[in-house]
CSV table of C-alpha atoms in Angstrom, one decimal:
chain,number,residue,atom,x,y,z
A,1456,MET,CA,0.0,0.2,0.1
A,1457,SER,CA,1.4,3.4,-0.7
A,1458,ILE,CA,2.5,5.3,1.9
A,1459,TRP,CA,0.2,8.4,0.7
A,1460,VAL,CA,-2.9,5.9,0.9
A,1461,ARG,CA,-1.7,5.2,4.6
A,1462,ILE,CA,-1.1,8.7,5.6
A,1463,GLY,CA,-4.6,9.6,4.1
A,1464,ASP,CA,-6.4,7.1,6.2
A,1465,PHE,CA,-4.5,8.8,8.9
A,1466,ILE,CA,-5.5,12.2,8.8
A,1467,THR,CA,-9.2,11.2,7.7
A,1468,SER,CA,-9.2,9.6,11.4
A,1469,VAL,CA,-7.3,12.4,13.3
A,1470,ALA,CA,-9.8,15.0,13.7
A,1471,THR,CA,-7.5,18.0,14.6
A,1472,ASN,CA,-6.3,21.2,13.3
A,1473,ALA,CA,-2.7,21.3,15.2
A,1474,ILE,CA,-0.2,19.8,13.5
A,1475,SER,CA,1.8,18.7,16.6
A,1476,ALA,CA,-1.2,16.4,17.5
A,1477,VAL,CA,-0.9,14.9,14.3
A,1478,ILE,CA,2.4,13.8,14.8
A,1479,GLU,CA,1.6,13.0,18.6
A,1480,ALA,CA,-1.0,10.4,17.0
A,1481,VAL,CA,0.9,8.7,14.9
A,1482,ARG,CA,2.6,6.6,17.6
A,1483,THR,CA,-0.8,5.5,19.1
A,1484,VAL,CA,-2.5,4.7,15.7
A,1485,PHE,CA,0.6,2.8,14.5
A,1486,GLU,CA,1.4,0.6,17.5
A,1487,GLY,CA,2.6,-2.3,16.9
A,1488,ASP,CA,3.8,-1.6,13.7
A,1489,VAL,CA,7.2,-0.2,14.0
A,1490,LYS,CA,8.2,0.3,10.0
A,1491,THR,CA,4.9,1.9,9.1
A,1492,ARG,CA,5.0,4.6,12.2
A,1493,ARG,CA,8.1,5.6,10.8
A,1494,GLN,CA,7.4,5.9,7.2
A,1495,VAL,CA,4.1,7.9,8.4
A,1496,ALA,CA,6.1,9.9,10.8
A,1497,PHE,CA,8.9,10.3,8.7
A,1498,SER,CA,6.6,11.7,5.8
A,1499,ILE,CA,4.5,14.2,7.8
A,1500,ALA,CA,7.9,15.7,9.2
A,1501,MET,CA,8.8,16.3,5.7
A,1502,ILE,CA,5.7,17.8,5.1
A,1503,ALA,CA,5.7,19.9,7.8
A,1504,LEU,CA,9.2,20.8,8.5
A,1505,SER,CA,9.7,21.8,4.6
A,1506,ALA,CA,6.5,24.0,5.1
A,1507,LYS,CA,8.0,25.4,8.3
A,1508,MET,CA,11.3,26.0,6.9
A,1509,ALA,CA,10.0,27.5,3.6
A,1510,LYS,CA,8.2,30.1,5.7
A,1511,ALA,CA,11.4,30.7,8.1
A,1512,ASP,CA,12.9,33.2,5.6
A,1513,GLY,CA,9.6,35.2,5.4
A,1514,ILE,CA,8.3,34.1,2.0
A,1515,VAL,CA,7.4,30.5,0.2
A,1516,THR,CA,8.8,30.7,-3.2
A,1517,GLN,CA,7.8,28.7,-6.4
A,1518,ASP,CA,11.3,27.5,-6.5
A,1519,GLU,CA,10.7,25.7,-3.1
A,1520,ILE,CA,7.1,24.8,-3.6
A,1521,ARG,CA,8.5,22.7,-7.3
A,1522,ALA,CA,11.4,21.4,-4.9
A,1523,PHE,CA,8.8,20.3,-2.4
A,1524,ARG,CA,7.0,18.5,-5.3
A,1525,ASP,CA,10.2,17.0,-6.4
A,1526,ILE,CA,10.5,15.1,-3.7
A,1527,PHE,CA,6.8,14.6,-2.8
A,1528,GLU,CA,5.4,12.3,-5.6
A,1529,VAL,CA,1.7,12.9,-4.5
A,1530,PRO,CA,-1.2,10.9,-6.3
A,1531,PRO,CA,-3.9,13.5,-7.5
A,1532,GLU,CA,-6.2,11.8,-5.0
A,1533,GLU,CA,-4.2,12.1,-1.9
A,1534,GLU,CA,-3.0,15.8,-2.5
A,1535,ALA,CA,-5.9,17.4,-0.5
A,1536,HIS,CA,-4.6,15.5,2.5
A,1537,VAL,CA,-1.1,16.4,1.7
A,1538,ALA,CA,-2.1,20.1,1.3
A,1539,ARG,CA,-3.9,20.2,4.3
A,1540,LEU,CA,-0.9,19.3,6.5
A,1541,TYR,CA,1.5,21.7,4.6
A,1542,ASP,CA,-1.0,24.7,5.3
A,1543,LEU,CA,-1.3,23.9,8.9
A,1544,ALA,CA,2.7,24.0,9.0
A,1545,LYS,CA,3.3,27.1,7.1
A,1546,GLN,CA,1.2,29.1,9.0
A,1547,ASP,CA,4.4,30.7,11.0
A,1548,VAL,CA,7.9,29.1,12.0
A,1549,ALA,CA,6.8,29.0,15.9
A,1550,GLY,CA,6.5,25.9,16.9
A,1551,PHE,CA,9.0,23.8,14.8
A,1552,GLU,CA,10.8,22.9,17.9
A,1553,GLY,CA,8.2,20.7,20.0
A,1554,TYR,CA,7.4,18.5,17.0
A,1555,ALA,CA,11.0,18.4,16.0
A,1556,HIS,CA,11.4,16.9,19.5
A,1557,LYS,CA,8.8,14.4,18.9
A,1558,LEU,CA,10.3,13.2,15.8
A,1559,ALA,CA,13.5,12.9,17.2
A,1560,ASN,CA,12.1,9.8,19.0
A,1561,LEU,CA,11.7,8.1,15.4
A,1562,CYS,CA,15.0,6.0,15.8
A,1563,SER,CA,14.7,5.2,19.8
A,1564,ASP,CA,12.1,2.2,19.3
A,1565,GLY,CA,14.8,-0.5,19.0
A,1566,GLN,CA,16.7,0.3,15.7
A,1567,PRO,CA,19.8,2.4,17.0
A,1568,ASP,CA,21.6,2.3,13.4
A,1569,CYS,CA,18.6,4.4,11.7
A,1570,HIS,CA,19.3,7.4,9.2
A,1571,LEU,CA,16.0,8.4,9.0
A,1572,LEU,CA,16.7,11.5,10.9
A,1573,GLU,CA,19.4,12.6,8.6
A,1574,ASP,CA,17.1,11.5,5.4
A,1575,ILE,CA,14.9,14.5,6.7
A,1576,LEU,CA,17.7,17.1,6.9
A,1577,ASP,CA,18.6,16.3,3.5
A,1578,GLY,CA,15.3,16.6,2.0
A,1579,LEU,CA,14.6,19.9,3.9
A,1580,PHE,CA,18.7,20.8,2.7
A,1581,HIS,CA,17.4,20.1,-1.3
A,1582,ILE,CA,14.0,22.4,-0.9
A,1583,ALA,CA,16.3,25.2,0.8
A,1584,LYS,CA,18.5,25.5,-1.5
A,1585,ALA,CA,15.8,25.2,-4.5
A,1586,ASP,CA,15.8,28.9,-4.9
A,1587,GLY,CA,19.8,29.0,-5.6
A,1588,HIS,CA,20.8,30.0,-2.0
A,1589,VAL,CA,20.5,28.8,1.5
A,1590,HIS,CA,19.3,32.1,3.4
A,1591,GLU,CA,20.8,32.6,7.0
A,1592,LYS,CA,17.1,32.1,8.6
A,1593,GLU,CA,17.0,28.7,6.8
A,1594,LEU,CA,20.1,27.8,7.8
A,1595,GLU,CA,19.6,28.6,11.4
A,1596,PHE,CA,16.3,26.6,10.8
A,1597,LEU,CA,18.5,23.6,9.6
A,1598,ALA,CA,20.9,24.0,12.1
A,1599,ARG,CA,18.5,23.8,15.2
A,1600,VAL,CA,16.6,20.9,13.6
A,1601,ALA,CA,19.8,19.0,13.5
A,1602,GLU,CA,21.0,19.8,17.3
A,1603,ILE,CA,17.3,18.3,18.3
A,1604,PHE,CA,17.9,15.4,16.4
A,1605,GLY,CA,21.2,14.9,18.1
A,1606,PHE,CA,23.7,15.6,15.7
A,1607,ASP,CA,26.9,17.7,16.6
A,1608,GLU,CA,28.3,20.5,14.6
A,1609,GLU,CA,30.5,18.3,12.9
A,1610,LYS,CA,27.8,16.0,11.5
A,1611,PHE,CA,25.6,19.2,10.7
A,1612,GLU,CA,28.5,20.6,8.4
A,1613,GLN,CA,29.3,17.0,6.9
A,1614,ILE,CA,25.5,17.0,5.9
A,1615,ALA,CA,25.6,20.5,4.8
A,1616,MET,CA,28.6,20.3,2.6
A,1617,ARG,CA,26.9,17.5,0.9
A,1618,HIS,CA,24.3,20.4,-0.5
A,1619,ILE,CA,26.1,24.0,0.0
A,1620,GLU,CA,29.5,25.5,-0.1
A,1621,GLN,CA,30.9,26.5,3.0
A,1622,GLY,CA,34.1,28.6,2.3
A,1623,GLN,CA,36.4,25.9,0.4
A,1624,ASP,CA,34.6,23.6,-1.5
A,1625,ASP,CA,36.1,20.3,0.1
A,1626,PRO,CA,35.0,16.7,-0.7
A,1627,TYR,CA,36.8,15.8,2.5
A,1628,ARG,CA,34.5,17.2,4.7
A,1629,VAL,CA,32.0,15.7,2.9
A,1630,LEU,CA,33.0,12.2,3.8
A,1631,GLY,CA,34.2,13.2,7.4
A,1632,LEU,CA,37.7,12.8,6.5
A,1633,ARG,CA,41.0,14.8,7.5
A,1634,ARG,CA,43.4,15.8,5.1
A,1635,GLY,CA,46.4,13.8,5.0
A,1636,VAL,CA,44.5,10.6,5.1
A,1637,SER,CA,46.1,7.6,3.3
A,1638,LEU,CA,44.3,6.0,0.2
A,1639,ALA,CA,43.4,2.8,1.9
A,1640,ASP,CA,41.6,4.7,4.9
A,1641,ALA,CA,39.8,6.9,2.6
A,1642,ARG,CA,38.8,4.1,0.4
A,1643,SER,CA,37.7,2.2,3.3
A,1644,ARG,CA,35.6,5.4,5.1
A,1645,TYR,CA,33.6,5.9,1.3
A,1646,ARG,CA,33.0,2.2,1.1
A,1647,ALA,CA,31.6,2.1,4.7
A,1648,LEU,CA,29.4,5.4,3.9
A,1649,VAL,CA,28.1,3.6,0.5
A,1650,LYS,CA,26.9,0.8,2.4
A,1651,GLU,CA,25.7,2.9,5.2
A,1652,HIS,CA,23.6,5.1,3.1
A,1653,HIS,CA,22.4,2.5,0.3
A,1654,PRO,CA,18.7,3.2,-0.6
A,1655,ASP,CA,17.6,-0.2,0.1
A,1656,ARG,CA,19.3,-0.3,3.5
A,1657,LEU,CA,17.2,3.0,4.1
A,1658,ILE,CA,13.8,1.5,3.1
A,1659,ALA,CA,14.6,-1.5,5.1
A,1660,GLU,CA,15.1,0.9,8.3
A,1661,GLY,CA,12.0,2.5,7.0
A,1662,LEU,CA,12.2,5.3,4.4
A,1663,PRO,CA,9.4,5.4,2.5
A,1664,PRO,CA,10.0,4.1,-1.4
A,1665,GLU,CA,8.3,7.1,-2.5
A,1666,PHE,CA,11.1,9.2,-1.2
A,1667,ILE,CA,14.2,7.2,-2.7
A,1668,ALA,CA,15.1,10.5,-4.4
A,1669,ILE,CA,16.5,11.7,-1.3
A,1670,ALA,CA,18.8,8.8,-0.7
A,1671,ASN,CA,19.9,8.5,-4.4
A,1672,ARG,CA,21.0,12.7,-4.3
A,1673,ARG,CA,23.1,12.0,-0.6
A,1674,LEU,CA,24.7,8.7,-2.8
A,1675,ALA,CA,25.6,10.9,-5.5
A,1676,ALA,CA,27.2,13.3,-3.3
A,1677,ILE,CA,28.9,10.6,-1.4
A,1678,ASN,CA,30.3,9.2,-4.9
A,1679,ALA,CA,31.1,12.7,-6.3
A,1680,ALA,CA,33.1,13.5,-3.2
A,1681,TRP,CA,35.0,10.1,-3.3
A,1682,ALA,CA,35.8,10.7,-7.0
A,1683,ARG,CA,37.6,13.7,-6.6
A,1684,ILE,CA,39.7,12.5,-3.2
A,1685,GLU,CA,40.4,9.5,-5.1
A,1686,LYS,CA,41.9,11.3,-8.1
A,1687,ASN,CA,44.0,13.8,-5.6
A,1688,LEU,CA,45.4,10.9,-3.5
A,1689,GLU,CA,46.5,8.7,-6.4
A,1690,ALA,CA,48.4,11.6,-7.9
A,1691,ALA,CA,50.2,12.5,-4.6
């Protein structure tokens, strides 16, 4: 069953106009089905947080809406449910921290090696950069969400480097490597990252197949960084 059908059924059953209440209801409604709970919670998180972030710099641009739809391939019959959630969330920026904390529990139910929170940040970065620039307010929003999700500054920078240049364009920082690393150690790190972020593995953890574009873009960024590092080290 498509994740959108599940979300549609879920939204119909939850009579509320508060996005935080919708997120709170996910754990109860899908109790006993961890994978579905993660898929639904992840999807709602992407809808709600992307709407909040798009509003963070004071305006929701057409580029951001197109980027949103680039990630969300929503069937026409389910668009009304998604639009309802998006409209609820984009009313203002206030309130995102509360349900970001709730979403931080996505990976706390028996699966410590879980990447859904990183998937959410990658998706948000994709939307933030859609108009050609990640604005200061958007970056502050993303950094705060990352902090709530438990990522330290180094990890946030590693994620950010896959999407935007922060000073020097450095592929080593994309892979979390120090300059001076050996070719063997760099290759080992690269292979570990490819295995860790392979789309099939992420789907098994709970990433809805409808959002696989996020995982594919991340893997492409990792591959591109490795290609530059490998060329540099082999020439040394």
